[in-house]
């Protein structure tokens, strides 16, 4: 029979050492399910040692629960490594070894996992509303699939499918001789109107603008022209443009977001410019997707959207309306499947946006537009061609002997539709500043001729400049874009 420890002295130190020895043998709920050698020692010459129990996986949770009164915690009953505690130094050494054992068996938590908090843990600081919104914005940006504009621009320039090449019109040495004459004339007119070299403001407002403006912003006499039209209509338009001018200044002061600019400035100015032009209509296509057949296959480019489109309109008995009934004439998924081709694409941004975002979107959008127009004018239609007696070599296996064709076979006809795709106007609006570029397909590339300034809506004269540039552009689109579509659809119907 083992001897029991005898406390022969009222000195409390031996009792403290005995308690420490007993606590060392109690299994900790945080120790992993592996055998841990913990010493359970007694006072006196004859040591009593014990082993910590090894729990099975089914008992992990029960081991950490509070024991019932009928099952009190008791020292383990098996012997492992005996150690005798006789001095406070022995007790301190034992506690140090226990701490080292716990640290070596504890797992390092994964940085991606959230640690569960216990009842005794200090409360975690909660996110503020602004932090929560910022976190949500970052996570939604990752899930939306939108790539970096810099990467997208690089992909546009490096793609093998009609890569983008940007040509800055103001750069010395750049020639516009490769553009159609009508486009060159349009560029010159837009530049003259947008810079104020061509008078577009009714002369009746000259004195008023001189009184309103400061000495540093006095109107120039060549901005004005003799009014054309009824005075009531002229004054009504001036009031409308003054309202848009005021809204533009307010959006600038407030650092308004894009939707606010569109609602207060961009949309109303487009409506005012086109209100009496029935041949062109603007539509908000912010949520409209490119049809799947014309999207870019490069995942880096992804899907592109723009804000507005100017669409050709036609009467039910017109040539365009008659020809477009059997052929989709837009490359986007509009709910009404209109028979009105897209003539001008417009992308808008707020002043806080990156200046490169809009041009990158428009360039990618134009590439999809060109894919659709190419399909319309050169459809993959096979025409029967007599090839009797022609020797054909197998392209997959050149070692095979050529075979003779005994009948007609279908081949792709190369004489269907117009030879050249039209030039597409691309308008970019950055807050109050409007500009236009032109996309052209030539020599296996997508050329972007940029930028012609159209005006600034933070001035009254700038509102007039933008309005008249839009009207001049609508007149050009009604002739050039409409005639291209009529010719392409007529060739399609003649197949």
CSV table of C-alpha atoms in Angstrom, one decimal:
chain,number,residue,atom,x,y,z
A,1,UNK,CA,0.0,0.0,0.0
A,2,UNK,CA,1.3,3.4,-1.0
A,3,UNK,CA,2.0,5.9,1.8
A,4,UNK,CA,-0.2,9.0,2.0
A,5,UNK,CA,1.4,12.4,2.2
A,6,UNK,CA,1.4,13.7,5.8
A,7,UNK,CA,1.2,17.3,6.6
A,8,UNK,CA,3.2,17.5,9.8
A,9,UNK,CA,3.6,21.2,9.9
A,10,UNK,CA,1.2,24.1,9.9
A,11,UNK,CA,3.4,25.7,7.3
A,12,UNK,CA,1.1,26.3,4.2
A,13,UNK,CA,4.0,25.9,1.6
A,14,UNK,CA,3.7,22.0,1.4
A,15,UNK,CA,-0.1,22.3,0.9
A,16,UNK,CA,0.4,24.8,-1.9
A,17,UNK,CA,2.9,22.4,-3.6
A,18,UNK,CA,0.5,19.5,-3.3
A,19,UNK,CA,-2.3,21.5,-4.9
A,20,UNK,CA,0.0,22.5,-7.8
A,21,UNK,CA,0.9,18.8,-8.3
A,22,UNK,CA,-2.7,17.9,-8.4
A,23,UNK,CA,-3.6,20.7,-10.9
A,24,UNK,CA,-0.8,19.6,-13.2
A,25,UNK,CA,-2.4,16.2,-13.7
A,26,UNK,CA,-5.9,17.6,-14.5
A,27,UNK,CA,-6.4,17.4,-18.4
A,28,UNK,CA,-6.9,20.7,-20.1
A,29,UNK,CA,-9.8,21.0,-22.6
A,30,UNK,CA,-7.6,22.9,-25.0
A,31,UNK,CA,-4.9,20.2,-25.4
A,32,UNK,CA,-5.3,18.3,-28.7
A,33,UNK,CA,-6.3,14.6,-28.8
A,34,UNK,CA,-2.8,13.2,-28.4
A,35,UNK,CA,-1.0,11.7,-25.4
A,36,UNK,CA,0.6,14.4,-23.3
A,37,UNK,CA,2.9,13.4,-20.5
A,38,UNK,CA,2.0,15.5,-17.6
A,39,UNK,CA,3.4,14.8,-14.1
A,40,UNK,CA,1.0,14.2,-11.2
A,41,UNK,CA,3.3,14.3,-8.2
A,42,UNK,CA,2.9,14.1,-4.4
A,43,UNK,CA,4.9,15.3,-1.5
A,44,UNK,CA,7.2,12.9,0.2
A,45,UNK,CA,9.8,10.4,-0.7
A,46,UNK,CA,7.6,8.0,-2.7
A,47,UNK,CA,6.4,9.6,-5.9
A,48,UNK,CA,2.9,9.0,-7.4
A,49,UNK,CA,2.7,9.7,-11.1
A,50,UNK,CA,-0.3,9.6,-13.5
A,51,UNK,CA,-1.0,9.9,-17.2
A,52,UNK,CA,-3.3,12.4,-18.9
A,53,UNK,CA,-6.2,10.6,-20.7
A,54,UNK,CA,-6.4,10.4,-24.5
A,55,UNK,CA,-9.9,11.4,-25.8
A,56,UNK,CA,-11.4,9.9,-28.9
A,57,UNK,CA,-12.8,12.3,-31.6
A,58,UNK,CA,-16.3,11.5,-30.4
A,59,UNK,CA,-15.5,12.8,-27.0
A,60,UNK,CA,-13.8,16.1,-27.9
A,61,UNK,CA,-16.8,18.3,-27.1
A,62,UNK,CA,-17.7,16.3,-23.9
A,63,UNK,CA,-14.2,16.8,-22.5
A,64,UNK,CA,-14.6,20.5,-22.6
A,65,UNK,CA,-18.0,20.6,-20.8
A,66,UNK,CA,-18.5,21.1,-17.1
A,67,UNK,CA,-18.4,17.8,-15.2
A,68,UNK,CA,-21.5,16.7,-13.3
A,69,UNK,CA,-21.5,16.6,-9.5
A,70,UNK,CA,-21.5,12.8,-9.6
A,71,UNK,CA,-18.3,12.7,-11.7
A,72,UNK,CA,-15.8,15.0,-10.0
A,73,UNK,CA,-12.4,15.7,-11.5
A,74,UNK,CA,-9.8,13.4,-10.0
A,75,UNK,CA,-6.1,12.9,-10.6
A,76,UNK,CA,-5.3,10.4,-13.3
A,77,UNK,CA,-4.4,6.9,-12.1
A,78,UNK,CA,-1.6,5.7,-14.3
A,79,UNK,CA,2.2,6.2,-14.1
A,80,UNK,CA,4.2,7.9,-16.8
A,81,UNK,CA,7.2,10.1,-15.8
A,82,UNK,CA,7.5,10.5,-12.0
A,83,UNK,CA,8.8,13.7,-10.6
A,84,UNK,CA,9.0,14.7,-7.0
A,85,UNK,CA,8.2,18.2,-5.9
A,86,UNK,CA,9.9,19.1,-2.7
A,87,UNK,CA,10.8,22.8,-3.1
A,88,UNK,CA,9.2,25.9,-4.7
A,89,UNK,CA,11.9,25.7,-7.5
A,90,UNK,CA,10.6,22.2,-8.5
A,91,UNK,CA,7.1,23.6,-8.8
A,92,UNK,CA,8.2,26.5,-10.9
A,93,UNK,CA,10.1,24.2,-13.2
A,94,UNK,CA,7.1,22.0,-13.6
A,95,UNK,CA,4.8,25.0,-14.5
A,96,UNK,CA,7.4,26.1,-17.1
A,97,UNK,CA,7.4,22.7,-18.8
A,98,UNK,CA,3.6,22.6,-18.9
A,99,UNK,CA,3.5,26.0,-20.6
A,100,UNK,CA,6.0,24.9,-23.2
A,101,UNK,CA,4.0,21.7,-23.9
A,102,UNK,CA,0.8,23.7,-24.5
A,103,UNK,CA,2.5,26.1,-26.9
A,104,UNK,CA,4.1,23.3,-28.9
A,105,UNK,CA,0.8,21.5,-29.3
A,106,UNK,CA,-1.4,24.5,-30.2
A,107,UNK,CA,-2.2,24.9,-33.8
A,108,UNK,CA,-1.5,28.2,-35.6
A,109,UNK,CA,-4.9,29.5,-36.8
A,110,UNK,CA,-5.4,30.1,-40.5
A,111,UNK,CA,-5.3,33.8,-41.5
A,112,UNK,CA,-8.4,33.3,-43.6
A,113,UNK,CA,-10.5,31.9,-40.8
A,114,UNK,CA,-12.3,33.9,-38.2
A,115,UNK,CA,-11.5,33.0,-34.6
A,116,UNK,CA,-14.5,32.2,-32.5
A,117,UNK,CA,-14.9,34.5,-29.6
A,118,UNK,CA,-15.4,33.1,-26.1
A,119,UNK,CA,-17.4,34.6,-23.2
A,120,UNK,CA,-14.3,35.9,-21.6
A,121,UNK,CA,-12.8,37.5,-24.7
A,122,UNK,CA,-12.9,41.3,-25.0
A,123,UNK,CA,-15.6,42.7,-27.3
A,124,UNK,CA,-14.5,43.3,-30.9
A,125,UNK,CA,-15.0,46.8,-32.3
A,126,UNK,CA,-17.9,46.9,-34.8
A,127,UNK,CA,-17.6,48.4,-38.2
A,128,UNK,CA,-18.9,51.9,-38.7
A,129,UNK,CA,-21.4,52.6,-41.5
A,130,UNK,CA,-18.8,54.1,-43.8
A,131,UNK,CA,-16.5,51.1,-43.2
A,132,UNK,CA,-19.3,48.7,-43.9
A,133,UNK,CA,-20.2,50.4,-47.1
A,134,UNK,CA,-16.5,50.5,-48.2
A,135,UNK,CA,-16.1,46.8,-47.4
A,136,UNK,CA,-19.3,46.0,-49.4
A,137,UNK,CA,-18.1,48.1,-52.3
A,138,UNK,CA,-14.8,46.3,-52.4
A,139,UNK,CA,-16.3,42.8,-52.2
A,140,UNK,CA,-18.9,43.6,-54.9
A,141,UNK,CA,-16.2,45.0,-57.1
A,142,UNK,CA,-14.3,41.7,-56.9
A,143,UNK,CA,-17.4,39.6,-57.7
A,144,UNK,CA,-18.6,41.8,-60.6
A,145,UNK,CA,-15.7,40.7,-62.8
A,146,UNK,CA,-14.7,44.2,-63.7
A,147,UNK,CA,-11.0,44.3,-64.5
A,148,UNK,CA,-8.6,47.1,-64.1
A,149,UNK,CA,-8.9,49.8,-66.8
A,150,UNK,CA,-5.2,49.7,-67.3
A,151,UNK,CA,-5.2,45.9,-67.9
A,152,UNK,CA,-8.2,46.3,-70.2
A,153,UNK,CA,-6.5,49.0,-72.2
A,154,UNK,CA,-3.4,46.8,-72.5
A,155,UNK,CA,-5.5,43.8,-73.6
A,156,UNK,CA,-7.3,46.0,-76.2
A,157,UNK,CA,-3.9,46.9,-77.7
A,158,UNK,CA,-2.4,43.4,-77.6
A,159,UNK,CA,-5.4,41.4,-78.7
A,160,UNK,CA,-5.2,39.6,-82.1
A,161,UNK,CA,-8.8,40.4,-82.9
A,162,UNK,CA,-8.6,43.9,-84.4
A,163,UNK,CA,-6.4,45.5,-81.7
A,164,UNK,CA,-6.9,49.1,-80.7
A,165,UNK,CA,-4.6,51.8,-81.9
A,166,UNK,CA,-5.2,55.3,-80.6
A,167,UNK,CA,-4.4,58.3,-82.9
A,168,UNK,CA,-4.3,61.7,-81.2
A,169,UNK,CA,-5.5,64.2,-83.7
A,170,UNK,CA,-3.7,67.1,-82.1
A,171,UNK,CA,-0.3,65.3,-82.4
A,172,UNK,CA,1.9,66.7,-85.1
A,173,UNK,CA,2.4,64.5,-88.1
A,174,UNK,CA,-0.9,62.6,-87.7
A,175,UNK,CA,-2.7,62.5,-91.0
A,176,UNK,CA,-6.5,62.1,-91.5
A,177,UNK,CA,-6.3,61.3,-95.2
A,178,UNK,CA,-7.3,57.7,-94.5
A,179,UNK,CA,-10.7,58.8,-93.2
A,180,UNK,CA,-13.7,59.3,-95.5
A,181,UNK,CA,-14.1,62.9,-96.7
A,182,UNK,CA,-17.4,63.3,-95.0
A,183,UNK,CA,-15.9,62.3,-91.7
A,184,UNK,CA,-13.0,64.8,-92.1
A,185,UNK,CA,-15.5,67.5,-92.9
A,186,UNK,CA,-17.6,66.6,-89.8
A,187,UNK,CA,-14.4,66.7,-87.6
A,188,UNK,CA,-13.6,70.2,-88.9
A,189,UNK,CA,-17.2,71.5,-88.3
A,190,UNK,CA,-17.3,70.0,-84.8
A,191,UNK,CA,-13.9,71.5,-83.9
A,192,UNK,CA,-15.1,74.9,-85.1
A,193,UNK,CA,-18.3,74.8,-83.2
A,194,UNK,CA,-16.8,73.3,-80.0
A,195,UNK,CA,-14.1,75.9,-79.8
A,196,UNK,CA,-16.4,78.9,-80.5
A,197,UNK,CA,-14.8,79.7,-83.9
A,198,UNK,CA,-18.2,79.3,-85.6
A,199,UNK,CA,-21.1,81.5,-84.3
A,200,UNK,CA,-24.1,79.5,-82.9
A,201,UNK,CA,-25.5,81.7,-80.1
A,202,UNK,CA,-28.4,84.0,-81.0
A,203,UNK,CA,-27.2,87.6,-81.4
A,204,UNK,CA,-30.1,88.9,-79.2
A,205,UNK,CA,-28.3,87.5,-76.1
A,206,UNK,CA,-25.0,89.3,-76.6
A,207,UNK,CA,-25.7,92.3,-74.4
A,208,UNK,CA,-27.2,90.1,-71.6
A,209,UNK,CA,-24.1,87.8,-71.5
A,210,UNK,CA,-21.8,90.8,-71.4
A,211,UNK,CA,-23.6,92.1,-68.3
A,212,UNK,CA,-23.7,88.8,-66.6
A,213,UNK,CA,-20.1,87.7,-67.1
A,214,UNK,CA,-17.1,89.0,-65.3
A,215,UNK,CA,-14.4,90.9,-67.1
A,216,UNK,CA,-12.3,87.8,-67.2
A,217,UNK,CA,-15.0,85.8,-69.0
A,218,UNK,CA,-16.5,88.3,-71.5
A,219,UNK,CA,-18.2,86.7,-74.5
A,220,UNK,CA,-16.5,87.0,-77.9
A,221,UNK,CA,-18.3,88.6,-80.7
A,222,UNK,CA,-17.8,85.8,-83.1
A,223,UNK,CA,-19.7,83.4,-80.9
A,224,UNK,CA,-22.9,85.0,-82.0
A,225,UNK,CA,-25.0,84.8,-85.1
A,226,UNK,CA,-28.2,86.3,-86.2
A,227,UNK,CA,-31.1,84.3,-84.7
A,228,UNK,CA,-32.9,81.8,-87.0
A,229,UNK,CA,-36.4,81.0,-86.0
A,230,UNK,CA,-39.3,82.4,-83.9
A,231,UNK,CA,-38.2,84.6,-81.0
A,232,UNK,CA,-40.3,82.7,-78.5
A,233,UNK,CA,-38.6,79.4,-79.4
A,234,UNK,CA,-35.1,81.1,-79.2
A,235,UNK,CA,-35.8,82.5,-75.8
A,236,UNK,CA,-37.3,79.2,-74.6
A,237,UNK,CA,-34.1,77.3,-75.6
A,238,UNK,CA,-32.0,79.9,-73.9
A,239,UNK,CA,-34.0,79.3,-70.6
A,240,UNK,CA,-33.5,75.6,-71.0
A,241,UNK,CA,-29.8,75.9,-71.5
A,242,UNK,CA,-29.5,78.2,-68.6
A,243,UNK,CA,-31.2,75.6,-66.4
A,244,UNK,CA,-28.7,73.0,-67.6
A,245,UNK,CA,-25.8,75.3,-67.0
A,246,UNK,CA,-27.0,75.9,-63.5
A,247,UNK,CA,-27.4,72.2,-62.9
A,248,UNK,CA,-23.9,71.5,-64.2
A,249,UNK,CA,-22.4,74.0,-61.8
A,250,UNK,CA,-24.4,72.5,-58.9
A,251,UNK,CA,-23.2,69.0,-59.8
A,252,UNK,CA,-19.6,70.2,-59.9
A,253,UNK,CA,-19.9,71.9,-56.5
A,254,UNK,CA,-21.5,68.7,-55.0
A,255,UNK,CA,-19.1,66.3,-56.6
A,256,UNK,CA,-22.2,64.6,-57.9
A,257,UNK,CA,-22.1,60.9,-58.9
A,258,UNK,CA,-22.6,59.8,-62.5
A,259,UNK,CA,-26.3,59.1,-62.1
A,260,UNK,CA,-26.9,62.6,-60.8
A,261,UNK,CA,-25.0,64.1,-63.8
A,262,UNK,CA,-27.0,62.0,-66.2
A,263,UNK,CA,-30.3,63.0,-64.6
A,264,UNK,CA,-29.6,66.7,-64.2
A,265,UNK,CA,-27.3,67.6,-67.1
A,266,UNK,CA,-26.4,65.0,-69.7
A,267,UNK,CA,-29.9,63.6,-70.4
A,268,UNK,CA,-31.7,67.0,-70.5
A,269,UNK,CA,-29.0,68.4,-72.9
A,270,UNK,CA,-29.4,65.5,-75.3
A,271,UNK,CA,-33.1,65.9,-75.2
A,272,UNK,CA,-32.9,69.6,-75.9
A,273,UNK,CA,-30.5,69.1,-78.8
A,274,UNK,CA,-32.7,66.5,-80.5
A,275,UNK,CA,-36.2,67.6,-79.5
A,276,UNK,CA,-37.1,68.8,-83.0
A,277,UNK,CA,-35.1,66.2,-84.9
A,278,UNK,CA,-37.3,63.2,-85.7
A,279,UNK,CA,-34.6,61.2,-87.5
A,280,UNK,CA,-32.5,60.6,-84.4
A,281,UNK,CA,-33.6,59.5,-80.9
A,282,UNK,CA,-31.6,59.0,-77.8
A,283,UNK,CA,-32.1,56.1,-75.4
A,284,UNK,CA,-30.6,55.3,-72.0
A,285,UNK,CA,-28.9,51.9,-72.4
A,286,UNK,CA,-27.0,51.9,-69.2
A,287,UNK,CA,-28.3,48.4,-68.2
A,288,UNK,CA,-28.2,47.0,-71.8
A,289,UNK,CA,-25.8,44.2,-72.4
A,290,UNK,CA,-24.0,43.3,-75.6
A,291,UNK,CA,-25.5,40.3,-77.3
A,292,UNK,CA,-23.5,37.2,-76.5
A,293,UNK,CA,-22.6,36.5,-80.2
A,294,UNK,CA,-20.6,39.8,-80.3
A,295,UNK,CA,-18.9,39.9,-76.9
A,296,UNK,CA,-15.2,39.6,-76.7
A,297,UNK,CA,-13.9,36.1,-76.0
A,298,UNK,CA,-11.0,37.5,-74.0
A,299,UNK,CA,-11.9,37.2,-70.3
A,300,UNK,CA,-9.7,40.1,-69.4
A,301,UNK,CA,-11.9,42.4,-71.4
A,302,UNK,CA,-15.2,41.1,-70.2
A,303,UNK,CA,-18.4,42.8,-71.0
A,304,UNK,CA,-18.8,46.5,-71.7
A,305,UNK,CA,-21.7,48.9,-71.4
A,306,UNK,CA,-22.3,52.5,-72.2
A,307,UNK,CA,-24.8,55.1,-71.0
A,308,UNK,CA,-26.6,56.5,-74.1
A,309,UNK,CA,-27.2,55.6,-77.7
A,310,UNK,CA,-28.4,57.8,-80.6
A,311,UNK,CA,-30.6,55.6,-82.8
A,312,UNK,CA,-31.7,56.2,-86.4
A,313,UNK,CA,-35.5,56.6,-86.7
A,314,UNK,CA,-37.6,55.9,-89.7
A,315,UNK,CA,-41.2,55.9,-90.8
A,316,UNK,CA,-42.9,52.5,-91.3
A,317,UNK,CA,-42.8,52.8,-95.1
A,318,UNK,CA,-39.2,54.0,-95.3
A,319,UNK,CA,-36.5,51.9,-97.0
A,320,UNK,CA,-34.7,51.3,-93.7
A,321,UNK,CA,-37.8,50.1,-91.9
A,322,UNK,CA,-38.7,47.8,-94.7
A,323,UNK,CA,-35.3,46.2,-95.0
A,324,UNK,CA,-34.6,45.9,-91.3
A,325,UNK,CA,-37.6,43.7,-90.5
A,326,UNK,CA,-35.8,40.4,-91.2
A,327,UNK,CA,-32.3,41.3,-89.8
A,328,UNK,CA,-31.3,42.4,-86.3
A,329,UNK,CA,-29.8,45.9,-86.7
A,330,UNK,CA,-28.4,46.4,-83.2
A,331,UNK,CA,-25.7,44.5,-81.4
A,332,UNK,CA,-27.2,44.8,-77.9
A,333,UNK,CA,-30.1,43.1,-76.1
A,334,UNK,CA,-32.8,45.8,-76.0
A,335,UNK,CA,-36.2,44.6,-74.7
A,336,UNK,CA,-38.2,45.8,-77.8
A,337,UNK,CA,-35.7,44.5,-80.4
A,338,UNK,CA,-35.9,47.8,-82.3
A,339,UNK,CA,-35.5,48.1,-86.1
A,340,UNK,CA,-33.5,51.3,-85.4
A,341,UNK,CA,-29.7,51.0,-85.9
A,342,UNK,CA,-27.3,52.6,-83.4
A,343,UNK,CA,-25.5,55.6,-84.9
A,344,UNK,CA,-23.7,57.3,-82.0
A,345,UNK,CA,-22.5,55.8,-78.7
A,346,UNK,CA,-22.1,57.9,-75.5
A,347,UNK,CA,-20.3,57.1,-72.3
A,348,UNK,CA,-20.6,59.4,-69.3
A,349,UNK,CA,-18.5,59.7,-66.1
A,350,UNK,CA,-18.5,61.9,-63.0
A,351,UNK,CA,-15.6,64.2,-62.3
A,352,UNK,CA,-14.3,61.8,-59.7
A,353,UNK,CA,-13.9,59.0,-62.2
A,354,UNK,CA,-10.6,58.0,-63.8
A,355,UNK,CA,-10.2,59.8,-67.1
A,356,UNK,CA,-9.1,56.6,-68.9
A,357,UNK,CA,-12.1,54.5,-67.9
A,358,UNK,CA,-14.5,56.0,-70.5
A,359,UNK,CA,-12.3,55.8,-73.6
A,360,UNK,CA,-11.4,52.2,-72.7
A,361,UNK,CA,-15.1,51.2,-72.5
A,362,UNK,CA,-16.0,53.0,-75.7
A,363,UNK,CA,-13.1,51.3,-77.7
A,364,UNK,CA,-14.2,47.8,-76.5
A,365,UNK,CA,-17.9,48.7,-77.3
A,366,UNK,CA,-17.0,49.8,-80.8
A,367,UNK,CA,-15.2,46.5,-81.5
A,368,UNK,CA,-18.4,44.6,-80.6
A,369,UNK,CA,-20.4,47.1,-82.8
A,370,UNK,CA,-18.0,46.4,-85.7
A,371,UNK,CA,-18.5,42.6,-85.3
A,372,UNK,CA,-22.2,43.0,-85.7
A,373,UNK,CA,-22.0,45.2,-88.7
A,374,UNK,CA,-19.5,42.9,-90.3
A,375,UNK,CA,-21.9,40.0,-89.9
A,376,UNK,CA,-24.7,42.0,-91.5
A,377,UNK,CA,-22.7,43.1,-94.5
A,378,UNK,CA,-20.7,39.9,-95.0
A,379,UNK,CA,-22.9,37.2,-93.6
A,380,UNK,CA,-21.6,33.6,-93.5
A,381,UNK,CA,-23.9,32.5,-96.3
A,382,UNK,CA,-22.7,29.8,-98.7
A,383,UNK,CA,-23.4,30.3,-102.4
A,384,UNK,CA,-23.3,27.3,-104.7
A,385,UNK,CA,-20.4,27.5,-107.2
A,386,UNK,CA,-19.7,24.9,-110.0
A,387,UNK,CA,-16.4,23.3,-109.3
A,388,UNK,CA,-16.6,20.2,-111.4
A,389,UNK,CA,-13.2,18.8,-112.3
A,390,UNK,CA,-11.4,20.9,-109.7
A,391,UNK,CA,-8.6,19.2,-107.8
A,392,UNK,CA,-8.8,19.9,-104.1
A,393,UNK,CA,-6.0,19.2,-101.6
A,394,UNK,CA,-7.0,18.2,-98.0
A,395,UNK,CA,-5.9,21.0,-95.7
A,396,UNK,CA,-5.7,18.7,-92.7
A,397,UNK,CA,-3.5,16.1,-94.3
A,398,UNK,CA,-1.3,17.3,-97.2
A,399,UNK,CA,0.0,13.8,-97.8
A,400,UNK,CA,-3.3,12.6,-99.2
A,401,UNK,CA,-3.8,12.5,-102.9
A,402,UNK,CA,-5.9,15.4,-104.3
A,403,UNK,CA,-9.5,14.4,-105.1
A,404,UNK,CA,-11.6,15.6,-108.1
A,405,UNK,CA,-14.8,17.4,-107.4
A,406,UNK,CA,-17.6,15.9,-109.5
A,407,UNK,CA,-20.4,18.4,-108.6
A,408,UNK,CA,-21.0,21.8,-107.2
A,409,UNK,CA,-20.1,22.5,-103.6
A,410,UNK,CA,-20.9,25.5,-101.4
A,411,UNK,CA,-18.2,28.2,-100.9
A,412,UNK,CA,-18.3,31.5,-99.1
A,413,UNK,CA,-19.3,34.3,-101.3
A,414,UNK,CA,-17.0,37.3,-101.0
A,415,UNK,CA,-19.0,39.7,-103.1
A,416,UNK,CA,-21.9,40.3,-100.6
A,417,UNK,CA,-22.4,43.6,-98.9
A,418,UNK,CA,-20.4,46.8,-98.8
A,419,UNK,CA,-16.6,46.5,-98.7
A,420,UNK,CA,-15.9,49.0,-95.9
A,421,UNK,CA,-17.5,49.4,-92.5
A,422,UNK,CA,-18.6,52.9,-91.5
A,423,UNK,CA,-16.8,55.2,-89.1
A,424,UNK,CA,-18.5,55.1,-85.7
A,425,UNK,CA,-18.7,58.3,-83.5
A,426,UNK,CA,-17.9,57.8,-79.8
A,427,UNK,CA,-18.8,60.6,-77.4
A,428,UNK,CA,-17.2,60.7,-74.0
A,429,UNK,CA,-18.5,63.0,-71.3
A,430,UNK,CA,-16.4,63.6,-68.1
A,431,UNK,CA,-18.7,65.6,-65.9
A,432,UNK,CA,-19.0,69.0,-67.6
A,433,UNK,CA,-16.6,68.3,-70.5
A,434,UNK,CA,-17.7,66.8,-73.7
A,435,UNK,CA,-15.5,65.3,-76.5
A,436,UNK,CA,-15.8,63.0,-79.4
A,437,UNK,CA,-13.6,60.3,-81.0
A,438,UNK,CA,-14.1,58.2,-84.1
A,439,UNK,CA,-13.6,54.4,-84.4
A,440,UNK,CA,-12.5,53.0,-87.7
A,441,UNK,CA,-11.7,49.4,-88.8
A,442,UNK,CA,-8.7,49.5,-91.2
A,443,UNK,CA,-5.7,47.2,-91.9
A,444,UNK,CA,-6.7,44.6,-89.3
A,445,UNK,CA,-6.9,47.2,-86.5
A,446,UNK,CA,-9.5,49.3,-84.6
A,447,UNK,CA,-8.3,52.8,-85.0
A,448,UNK,CA,-9.5,55.4,-82.5
A,449,UNK,CA,-9.2,59.0,-83.8
A,450,UNK,CA,-9.3,61.2,-80.6
A,451,UNK,CA,-10.3,63.8,-79.3
A,452,UNK,CA,-12.3,66.6,-80.6
A,453,UNK,CA,-13.7,68.9,-77.8
A,454,UNK,CA,-17.4,69.7,-78.1
A,455,UNK,CA,-17.9,72.1,-75.2
A,456,UNK,CA,-18.1,72.6,-71.4
A,457,UNK,CA,-21.5,72.8,-69.7
A,458,UNK,CA,-20.1,74.8,-66.8
A,459,UNK,CA,-20.4,77.9,-69.1
A,460,UNK,CA,-23.5,79.1,-70.9
A,461,UNK,CA,-21.6,79.4,-74.2
A,462,UNK,CA,-20.3,75.8,-73.7
A,463,UNK,CA,-23.9,74.5,-73.4
A,464,UNK,CA,-24.7,76.2,-76.8
A,465,UNK,CA,-21.5,74.7,-78.3
A,466,UNK,CA,-22.4,71.1,-77.2
A,467,UNK,CA,-26.0,71.5,-78.3
A,468,UNK,CA,-25.0,72.6,-81.8
A,469,UNK,CA,-22.3,69.9,-82.1
A,470,UNK,CA,-24.9,67.3,-81.3
A,471,UNK,CA,-27.3,68.7,-83.9
A,472,UNK,CA,-24.5,68.7,-86.5
A,473,UNK,CA,-23.6,65.1,-85.7
A,474,UNK,CA,-27.2,64.0,-86.0
A,475,UNK,CA,-27.4,65.5,-89.5
A,476,UNK,CA,-24.2,63.6,-90.5
A,477,UNK,CA,-25.5,60.3,-89.1
A,478,UNK,CA,-28.8,60.6,-90.9
A,479,UNK,CA,-26.8,60.6,-94.2
A,480,UNK,CA,-23.8,58.5,-93.7
A,481,UNK,CA,-24.9,55.9,-91.2
A,482,UNK,CA,-28.4,55.6,-92.7
A,483,UNK,CA,-27.1,55.1,-96.2
A,484,UNK,CA,-24.6,52.4,-95.1
A,485,UNK,CA,-27.4,50.4,-93.4
A,486,UNK,CA,-29.7,50.7,-96.4
A,487,UNK,CA,-27.0,49.4,-98.7
A,488,UNK,CA,-26.0,46.6,-96.4
A,489,UNK,CA,-29.6,45.4,-95.8
A,490,UNK,CA,-30.4,45.7,-99.5
A,491,UNK,CA,-27.5,43.4,-100.3
A,492,UNK,CA,-28.6,41.1,-97.5
A,493,UNK,CA,-32.1,40.8,-99.0
A,494,UNK,CA,-30.7,40.2,-102.5
A,495,UNK,CA,-28.9,37.0,-101.4
